[in-house]
């Protein structure tokens, strides 16, 4: 974890460099790494999607640059203040905090939230500090339960004693302290319904683990939490998804990072994540063929794209899944396991798969 | 050209076979009288064409004789006439007589403006003989009588609107003896057999308007003509008889005329009138005035609005010369007709004298190739021989036809005229060199006007012309529209372009096609067919204009940016200084002062660079 002081120092350095340029009579500028497909690549050594070195230079005295330049500085100034007073704002609140009309003109510093969001991402890229480290939070989402005790803002929280709702994961998980970790692994899933199934069955007690769910794509907060559990406590992260291209994609983002957030892959991606979701073999083994949902064109196109991902291209186990899925022309949801019994997933599927190390790495 | 001649000849043949009334009914669409609104435009157009041709010819005569030119002046006046009831027999749409109220329970029949005498009056019924048909009126109520034609109930309808169209010109006038034929005979005159750029190509002349008036209101055309050498003007009322011979209803001599000499045509027609919009008479006259800058037009509308479109040019356009048909543009039917009509005694002399660009040696070569005796009489060629000859003519290596049969408006005249009309801040004009397509010479002129008083809402106004005649209908199917839509306007700094490819904003785009034969898309003759060669020329003309527009807009935008740049920087500077001061703790004012210094330094540098560029 990076020290708050470091982040503040970074911001101050940025300001000082600009002021030095101004003092020297130069047109002040910012160098911003380019966030586009052209500047993103897969690093086979780190096994991460990373950002290249290409940068674009943005000047203050330039008609085309000035708007974005000032937006970025506005966010920097706001972040400095947030760090000073140790408070956090949401993305939406940041938009309002820097929104104002330049006196005597009709120019708004920002017109909508996409502009402020972009300015925040630019600042992340310039300073190397993440949004959360700049004290800017996104919406919170997701729940956790299991054999871990944490400390959050001075409160001690036992993830195994939080009733049916579990611990609600905040958008910023940077400052969470892990006090006692009895879990041996983490099961992450995208669907609430599956999480509630496992929670009701108290899987985390039986298997000595933690279960974490998001709704759809995992937020930065969840990804960072998983990464820290993997890094700091060496817990294996099992990813439980449907047998479909979108499920595979969720796994891919968690493990290798994404193009949009390539600049923070190093903090978010979980190279040790393992795929524990439904496989073609599971479908056969548990006789789920009849539960197949027919592919739409869009599903097939997605599958073809994922098949070509560099990190999957030479992976025989994955290519086998893609091939079988294509032959099936359909997908199967985890929920279909219910056809074998209400708690089949908790009592049979997960214990068997984990015992047999039946995952894809 | 062949197509037009063919249509005219076809019309002529058809006319011989049937009565003029029947001919009109069957060929209404060919003559352009599709609906009341269009009929108004066609009548005005025919009368204005006639006036322009007469005044121009006169002006050319004066110019040739070295006399002072009298520039054309054409006055168009449209008045609303009262309208009444007409009787329309079952199974027809043509009224057989007018119905006029003459008492509380009494109605009379009127034909050609004359009250008819009843053949029988009995109680509340009246009977008439109208052109061989029995018409019976039964008065049952005070509102309208019931009418029976040959015992079948007929409908009584309100006549559609009647208008009187008067067109007066300062041309030479028409000598008395010729008036009946010019106005009272269809397809009179030589217009159709001329091969030069002419307006007449679009309709079949003023007599078709006379016929339209006669068929819709029954009122004869009233022609006033004054020639310079006579002190009085002659006034004649003329209509066209069923055997296509003129009927003179009256003739008198009057003192005084609007001009020293000239012609006035008055027609009472059934039609519709619109005060504004694309298809209004106003728009037609306005657009005609734009491409005839050597003429003054005066329009007086039914609402008494008077508009004067003043002459903006002191030069007559180049007089188009007549040319003989070029072999490459001949078609079978045309060649056949020419062979029969020619005065040449041998086929060789026909080729050399009746066609253009065929030398004596070339004629020998061609005839030898197709094995036809050079001394053969033209009319004696067999069908096969004509076919062979035509193919050989098409392949013959001939010089292109001469292009002095075309009369462009000219860049200077067009620019002045558009400026006067649009009051634009910028006008680009291009008059392309003549080109030949399949033996037919044509040329394209284009103009783009921008800004000033041109309205900035909506799509650019498009002015389409063929041989100086505005095209008001079928814009979507016209080659001019295609040329406009195929342009990449954004490339020329036009900021906003509609989905269909037409620029949005304060633009007027004009395209004029001049040719001895304009290929129209249909018999309505309101859209130019999309031949690739024609579209290509149109696009080249537009691109030329657009390039000029681009450099004008470019300079304008640069000026605006320059002014904006400084104010933009000044607006942002305090905000930047404040934000930066919060990060580094240096006073806001101090940062601002330093920023001002940087800006003035950058501005100096910029000015210096621009100065150097200008010197280069």
mmCIF file of C-alpha atoms in Angstrom, chain B residues 108-368:
data_model
loop_
_atom_site.group_PDB
_atom_site.id
_atom_site.type_symbol
_atom_site.label_atom_id
_atom_site.label_comp_id
_atom_site.label_asym_id
_atom_site.label_seq_id
_atom_site.Cartn_x
_atom_site.Cartn_y
_atom_site.Cartn_z
ATOM 1 C CA UNK B 108 -78.630 30.707 -67.751
ATOM 2 C CA UNK B 109 -76.026 28.736 -69.646
ATOM 3 C CA UNK B 110 -72.914 30.534 -70.878
ATOM 4 C CA UNK B 111 -70.495 29.214 -73.509
ATOM 5 C CA UNK B 112 -67.269 31.018 -74.463
ATOM 6 C CA UNK B 113 -68.449 34.010 -72.501
ATOM 7 C CA UNK B 114 -71.744 34.223 -74.440
ATOM 8 C CA UNK B 115 -75.178 33.622 -72.978
ATOM 9 C CA UNK B 116 -77.011 30.819 -74.783
ATOM 10 C CA UNK B 117 -80.664 30.931 -75.767
ATOM 11 C CA UNK B 118 -82.870 28.189 -74.384
ATOM 12 C CA UNK B 119 -84.555 25.995 -76.973
ATOM 13 C CA UNK B 120 -87.487 25.285 -74.695
ATOM 14 C CA UNK B 121 -88.819 26.876 -71.493
ATOM 15 C CA UNK B 122 -91.525 25.030 -69.561
ATOM 16 C CA UNK B 123 -92.568 25.658 -65.940
ATOM 17 C CA UNK B 124 -89.480 25.171 -63.856
ATOM 18 C CA UNK B 125 -87.405 23.579 -66.638
ATOM 19 C CA UNK B 126 -85.267 24.972 -69.431
ATOM 20 C CA UNK B 127 -83.689 23.106 -72.310
ATOM 21 C CA UNK B 128 -80.605 24.003 -74.362
ATOM 22 C CA UNK B 129 -78.693 22.630 -77.298
ATOM 23 C CA UNK B 130 -75.028 22.843 -76.474
ATOM 24 C CA UNK B 131 -72.680 21.756 -79.253
ATOM 25 C CA UNK B 132 -75.024 18.948 -80.236
ATOM 26 C CA UNK B 133 -75.905 17.849 -76.712
ATOM 27 C CA UNK B 134 -79.189 18.352 -74.913
ATOM 28 C CA UNK B 135 -78.891 20.132 -71.567
ATOM 29 C CA UNK B 136 -81.903 20.363 -69.287
ATOM 30 C CA UNK B 137 -82.087 22.558 -66.191
ATOM 31 C CA UNK B 138 -84.663 21.825 -63.482
ATOM 32 C CA UNK B 139 -85.182 24.474 -60.813
ATOM 33 C CA UNK B 140 -86.282 22.811 -57.609
ATOM 34 C CA UNK B 141 -84.657 25.043 -55.071
ATOM 35 C CA UNK B 142 -83.121 28.459 -54.969
ATOM 36 C CA UNK B 143 -79.623 27.081 -54.409
ATOM 37 C CA UNK B 144 -78.685 25.160 -57.545
ATOM 38 C CA UNK B 145 -80.650 23.722 -60.435
ATOM 39 C CA UNK B 146 -80.537 20.039 -61.267
ATOM 40 C CA UNK B 147 -78.878 19.471 -64.609
ATOM 41 C CA UNK B 148 -79.292 16.641 -67.126
ATOM 42 C CA UNK B 149 -77.084 16.198 -70.171
ATOM 43 C CA UNK B 150 -78.662 13.953 -72.807
ATOM 44 C CA UNK B 151 -81.010 12.754 -70.094
ATOM 45 C CA UNK B 152 -78.221 11.740 -67.684
ATOM 46 C CA UNK B 153 -77.792 13.642 -64.482
ATOM 47 C CA UNK B 154 -74.684 15.844 -64.596
ATOM 48 C CA UNK B 155 -72.814 17.431 -61.730
ATOM 49 C CA UNK B 156 -72.632 21.133 -61.044
ATOM 50 C CA UNK B 157 -69.316 22.139 -59.618
ATOM 51 C CA UNK B 158 -67.629 25.291 -58.578
ATOM 52 C CA UNK B 159 -65.130 26.215 -61.206
ATOM 53 C CA UNK B 160 -61.591 26.000 -59.994
ATOM 54 C CA UNK B 161 -59.897 29.342 -59.651
ATOM 55 C CA UNK B 162 -59.582 31.481 -62.721
ATOM 56 C CA UNK B 163 -56.665 33.796 -63.257
ATOM 57 C CA UNK B 164 -55.755 36.231 -65.935
ATOM 58 C CA UNK B 165 -52.100 36.033 -66.904
ATOM 59 C CA UNK B 166 -50.737 38.994 -68.873
ATOM 60 C CA UNK B 167 -47.200 39.093 -70.184
ATOM 61 C CA UNK B 168 -45.950 42.218 -71.911
ATOM 62 C CA UNK B 169 -42.563 42.674 -73.572
ATOM 63 C CA UNK B 170 -40.658 45.429 -75.326
ATOM 64 C CA UNK B 171 -39.744 43.204 -78.269
ATOM 65 C CA UNK B 172 -40.264 44.088 -81.925
ATOM 66 C CA UNK B 173 -43.963 43.221 -81.918
ATOM 67 C CA UNK B 174 -45.496 40.765 -84.360
ATOM 68 C CA UNK B 175 -46.825 41.862 -87.686
ATOM 69 C CA UNK B 176 -50.590 41.586 -87.905
ATOM 70 C CA UNK B 177 -50.721 38.854 -90.524
ATOM 71 C CA UNK B 178 -48.530 36.511 -88.502
ATOM 72 C CA UNK B 179 -50.338 36.833 -85.173
ATOM 73 C CA UNK B 180 -53.033 34.194 -85.861
ATOM 74 C CA UNK B 181 -50.504 31.513 -86.763
ATOM 75 C CA UNK B 182 -48.135 32.201 -83.889
ATOM 76 C CA UNK B 183 -50.845 31.985 -81.243
ATOM 77 C CA UNK B 184 -53.626 30.046 -82.937
ATOM 78 C CA UNK B 185 -51.839 27.028 -84.359
ATOM 79 C CA UNK B 186 -50.117 24.280 -82.440
ATOM 80 C CA UNK B 187 -46.507 23.439 -83.387
ATOM 81 C CA UNK B 188 -46.125 26.458 -85.640
ATOM 82 C CA UNK B 189 -42.658 27.749 -86.199
ATOM 83 C CA UNK B 190 -39.259 26.222 -86.599
ATOM 84 C CA UNK B 191 -38.165 25.950 -82.999
ATOM 85 C CA UNK B 192 -38.134 22.180 -82.977
ATOM 86 C CA UNK B 193 -35.884 21.770 -85.896
ATOM 87 C CA UNK B 194 -33.316 24.223 -84.692
ATOM 88 C CA UNK B 195 -30.109 22.854 -83.307
ATOM 89 C CA UNK B 196 -28.981 25.427 -80.864
ATOM 90 C CA UNK B 197 -29.440 26.071 -77.211
ATOM 91 C CA UNK B 198 -33.007 27.272 -76.947
ATOM 92 C CA UNK B 199 -35.607 27.651 -74.286
ATOM 93 C CA UNK B 200 -38.341 26.277 -76.482
ATOM 94 C CA UNK B 201 -37.102 22.782 -75.966
ATOM 95 C CA UNK B 202 -39.092 22.510 -72.796
ATOM 96 C CA UNK B 203 -42.622 22.925 -74.067
ATOM 97 C CA UNK B 204 -44.385 23.165 -77.330
ATOM 98 C CA UNK B 205 -44.715 26.904 -77.256
ATOM 99 C CA UNK B 206 -47.145 29.657 -76.515
ATOM 100 C CA UNK B 207 -49.961 28.079 -78.559
ATOM 101 C CA UNK B 208 -50.189 25.253 -75.995
ATOM 102 C CA UNK B 209 -50.913 27.908 -73.340
ATOM 103 C CA UNK B 210 -53.577 29.423 -75.592
ATOM 104 C CA UNK B 211 -55.099 25.968 -75.945
ATOM 105 C CA UNK B 212 -55.012 25.432 -72.198
ATOM 106 C CA UNK B 213 -56.867 28.703 -71.598
ATOM 107 C CA UNK B 214 -59.399 27.817 -74.255
ATOM 108 C CA UNK B 215 -59.969 24.337 -72.836
ATOM 109 C CA UNK B 216 -60.297 25.417 -69.213
ATOM 110 C CA UNK B 217 -62.171 28.717 -69.333
ATOM 111 C CA UNK B 218 -63.256 28.926 -72.946
ATOM 112 C CA UNK B 219 -61.964 32.450 -73.167
ATOM 113 C CA UNK B 220 -59.870 33.226 -76.270
ATOM 114 C CA UNK B 221 -56.351 34.600 -75.989
ATOM 115 C CA UNK B 222 -56.074 38.351 -76.328
ATOM 116 C CA UNK B 223 -52.961 39.504 -78.162
ATOM 117 C CA UNK B 224 -51.845 43.108 -78.428
ATOM 118 C CA UNK B 225 -48.958 43.896 -80.721
ATOM 119 C CA UNK B 226 -47.285 47.094 -81.708
ATOM 120 C CA UNK B 227 -44.533 47.398 -84.245
ATOM 121 C CA UNK B 228 -42.278 50.416 -84.399
ATOM 122 C CA UNK B 229 -43.400 51.554 -87.826
ATOM 123 C CA UNK B 230 -47.122 51.716 -86.993
ATOM 124 C CA UNK B 231 -48.720 54.312 -84.758
ATOM 125 C CA UNK B 232 -51.485 52.048 -83.460
ATOM 126 C CA UNK B 233 -51.364 48.684 -81.813
ATOM 127 C CA UNK B 234 -53.481 45.811 -83.041
ATOM 128 C CA UNK B 235 -55.576 43.767 -80.592
ATOM 129 C CA UNK B 236 -56.804 40.331 -81.602
ATOM 130 C CA UNK B 237 -58.817 37.669 -79.832
ATOM 131 C CA UNK B 238 -57.714 34.275 -81.010
ATOM 132 C CA UNK B 239 -58.485 30.652 -80.335
ATOM 133 C CA UNK B 240 -57.562 27.372 -81.987
ATOM 134 C CA UNK B 241 -60.161 25.526 -84.015
ATOM 135 C CA UNK B 242 -60.502 21.759 -83.854
ATOM 136 C CA UNK B 243 -58.709 21.395 -87.181
ATOM 137 C CA UNK B 244 -55.728 23.328 -85.761
ATOM 138 C CA UNK B 245 -56.487 26.496 -87.651
ATOM 139 C CA UNK B 246 -56.635 29.874 -85.889
ATOM 140 C CA UNK B 247 -60.017 31.487 -85.246
ATOM 141 C CA UNK B 248 -60.008 35.275 -85.068
ATOM 142 C CA UNK B 249 -62.849 36.367 -82.794
ATOM 143 C CA UNK B 250 -62.185 40.097 -83.018
ATOM 144 C CA UNK B 251 -59.674 42.576 -84.301
ATOM 145 C CA UNK B 252 -59.321 46.263 -83.457
ATOM 146 C CA UNK B 253 -56.735 49.006 -83.463
ATOM 147 C CA UNK B 254 -55.954 50.986 -80.340
ATOM 148 C CA UNK B 255 -53.803 53.945 -79.374
ATOM 149 C CA UNK B 256 -51.078 53.534 -76.854
ATOM 150 C CA UNK B 257 -49.069 50.563 -75.651
ATOM 151 C CA UNK B 258 -46.882 49.984 -72.605
ATOM 152 C CA UNK B 259 -43.742 50.343 -74.729
ATOM 153 C CA UNK B 260 -42.810 51.937 -78.020
ATOM 154 C CA UNK B 261 -43.165 48.486 -79.514
ATOM 155 C CA UNK B 262 -43.755 44.994 -78.220
ATOM 156 C CA UNK B 263 -46.276 42.263 -77.603
ATOM 157 C CA UNK B 264 -48.786 41.587 -74.869
ATOM 158 C CA UNK B 265 -50.416 38.199 -74.324
ATOM 159 C CA UNK B 266 -53.464 37.874 -72.063
ATOM 160 C CA UNK B 267 -54.785 34.467 -71.107
ATOM 161 C CA UNK B 268 -57.595 33.587 -68.722
ATOM 162 C CA UNK B 269 -56.883 30.179 -67.261
ATOM 163 C CA UNK B 270 -58.044 27.784 -64.638
ATOM 164 C CA UNK B 271 -55.151 27.327 -62.267
ATOM 165 C CA UNK B 272 -53.882 27.691 -58.762
ATOM 166 C CA UNK B 273 -51.680 30.449 -57.443
ATOM 167 C CA UNK B 274 -49.185 30.353 -54.633
ATOM 168 C CA UNK B 275 -47.606 33.488 -53.251
ATOM 169 C CA UNK B 276 -44.381 31.927 -52.093
ATOM 170 C CA UNK B 277 -42.420 28.702 -52.004
ATOM 171 C CA UNK B 278 -40.433 26.637 -54.490
ATOM 172 C CA UNK B 279 -43.328 26.263 -56.907
ATOM 173 C CA UNK B 280 -44.593 29.832 -56.963
ATOM 174 C CA UNK B 281 -44.644 32.203 -59.907
ATOM 175 C CA UNK B 282 -42.574 34.598 -57.809
ATOM 176 C CA UNK B 283 -39.844 32.004 -57.446
ATOM 177 C CA UNK B 284 -40.024 31.161 -61.141
ATOM 178 C CA UNK B 285 -39.583 34.785 -62.201
ATOM 179 C CA UNK B 286 -36.887 35.358 -59.586
ATOM 180 C CA UNK B 287 -34.924 32.360 -60.795
ATOM 181 C CA UNK B 288 -35.446 33.276 -64.437
ATOM 182 C CA UNK B 289 -34.137 36.765 -63.677
ATOM 183 C CA UNK B 290 -30.989 35.374 -62.054
ATOM 184 C CA UNK B 291 -29.891 33.576 -65.213
ATOM 185 C CA UNK B 292 -31.043 36.320 -67.580
ATOM 186 C CA UNK B 293 -29.130 39.245 -66.090
ATOM 187 C CA UNK B 294 -29.510 41.229 -69.321
ATOM 188 C CA UNK B 295 -33.277 41.453 -68.813
ATOM 189 C CA UNK B 296 -35.553 43.299 -66.391
ATOM 190 C CA UNK B 297 -38.591 41.484 -65.037
ATOM 191 C CA UNK B 298 -41.579 43.083 -63.376
ATOM 192 C CA UNK B 299 -44.033 40.894 -61.508
ATOM 193 C CA UNK B 300 -47.436 42.085 -60.304
ATOM 194 C CA UNK B 301 -49.225 39.445 -58.275
ATOM 195 C CA UNK B 302 -52.935 38.962 -57.485
ATOM 196 C CA UNK B 303 -52.339 40.531 -54.059
ATOM 197 C CA UNK B 304 -51.021 43.640 -55.882
ATOM 198 C CA UNK B 305 -47.454 43.017 -54.710
ATOM 199 C CA UNK B 306 -45.105 44.443 -57.312
ATOM 200 C CA UNK B 307 -41.551 43.192 -57.601
ATOM 201 C CA UNK B 308 -38.958 44.518 -60.006
ATOM 202 C CA UNK B 309 -36.028 42.256 -60.809
ATOM 203 C CA UNK B 310 -33.659 44.790 -62.282
ATOM 204 C CA UNK B 311 -31.244 44.087 -65.055
ATOM 205 C CA UNK B 312 -27.724 43.709 -63.658
ATOM 206 C CA UNK B 313 -25.757 43.256 -66.866
ATOM 207 C CA UNK B 314 -25.029 45.672 -69.700
ATOM 208 C CA UNK B 315 -24.054 42.939 -72.095
ATOM 209 C CA UNK B 316 -26.120 40.522 -74.086
ATOM 210 C CA UNK B 317 -25.140 36.890 -73.645
ATOM 211 C CA UNK B 318 -23.355 35.307 -76.583
ATOM 212 C CA UNK B 319 -25.849 34.565 -79.312
ATOM 213 C CA UNK B 320 -26.099 30.819 -79.806
ATOM 214 C CA UNK B 321 -25.412 29.782 -83.388
ATOM 215 C CA UNK B 322 -27.383 27.082 -85.079
ATOM 216 C CA UNK B 323 -25.385 23.995 -85.925
ATOM 217 C CA UNK B 324 -26.127 21.034 -88.068
ATOM 218 C CA UNK B 325 -26.483 17.675 -86.358
ATOM 219 C CA UNK B 326 -23.221 15.921 -85.610
ATOM 220 C CA UNK B 327 -23.073 12.336 -86.951
ATOM 221 C CA UNK B 328 -22.104 10.907 -83.554
ATOM 222 C CA UNK B 329 -25.372 12.070 -82.025
ATOM 223 C CA UNK B 330 -27.706 10.834 -84.768
ATOM 224 C CA UNK B 331 -30.402 8.270 -84.171
ATOM 225 C CA UNK B 332 -32.138 6.078 -86.706
ATOM 226 C CA UNK B 333 -35.456 7.894 -86.790
ATOM 227 C CA UNK B 334 -33.825 11.273 -87.032
ATOM 228 C CA UNK B 335 -31.543 10.233 -89.889
ATOM 229 C CA UNK B 336 -34.457 8.685 -91.754
ATOM 230 C CA UNK B 337 -36.517 11.872 -91.411
ATOM 231 C CA UNK B 338 -33.612 14.045 -92.490
ATOM 232 C CA UNK B 339 -33.008 11.904 -95.565
ATOM 233 C CA UNK B 340 -36.598 12.432 -96.622
ATOM 234 C CA UNK B 341 -36.718 16.144 -95.835
ATOM 235 C CA UNK B 342 -33.341 17.109 -97.309
ATOM 236 C CA UNK B 343 -32.931 19.324 -100.330
ATOM 237 C CA UNK B 344 -29.672 17.564 -101.228
ATOM 238 C CA UNK B 345 -29.872 15.572 -104.436
ATOM 239 C CA UNK B 346 -27.213 12.997 -103.629
ATOM 240 C CA UNK B 347 -26.403 11.143 -100.465
ATOM 241 C CA UNK B 348 -22.869 12.522 -100.577
ATOM 242 C CA UNK B 349 -24.053 16.093 -100.722
ATOM 243 C CA UNK B 350 -26.439 15.295 -97.856
ATOM 244 C CA UNK B 351 -23.581 14.060 -95.674
ATOM 245 C CA UNK B 352 -21.407 17.058 -96.435
ATOM 246 C CA UNK B 353 -24.034 19.787 -96.312
ATOM 247 C CA UNK B 354 -26.686 18.636 -93.848
ATOM 248 C CA UNK B 355 -24.388 17.235 -91.146
ATOM 249 C CA UNK B 356 -21.572 18.959 -89.370
ATOM 250 C CA UNK B 357 -17.888 18.032 -89.542
ATOM 251 C CA UNK B 358 -18.177 15.680 -92.569
ATOM 252 C CA UNK B 359 -15.700 16.592 -95.311
ATOM 253 C CA UNK B 360 -16.087 15.566 -98.925
ATOM 254 C CA UNK B 361 -13.289 13.036 -98.568
ATOM 255 C CA UNK B 362 -14.746 11.660 -95.373
ATOM 256 C CA UNK B 363 -18.135 11.291 -97.064
ATOM 257 C CA UNK B 364 -16.517 9.294 -99.872
ATOM 258 C CA UNK B 365 -14.748 7.059 -97.383
ATOM 259 C CA UNK B 366 -17.893 6.383 -95.399
ATOM 260 C CA UNK B 367 -20.027 5.649 -98.449
ATOM 261 C CA UNK B 368 -17.369 3.364 -99.887
#
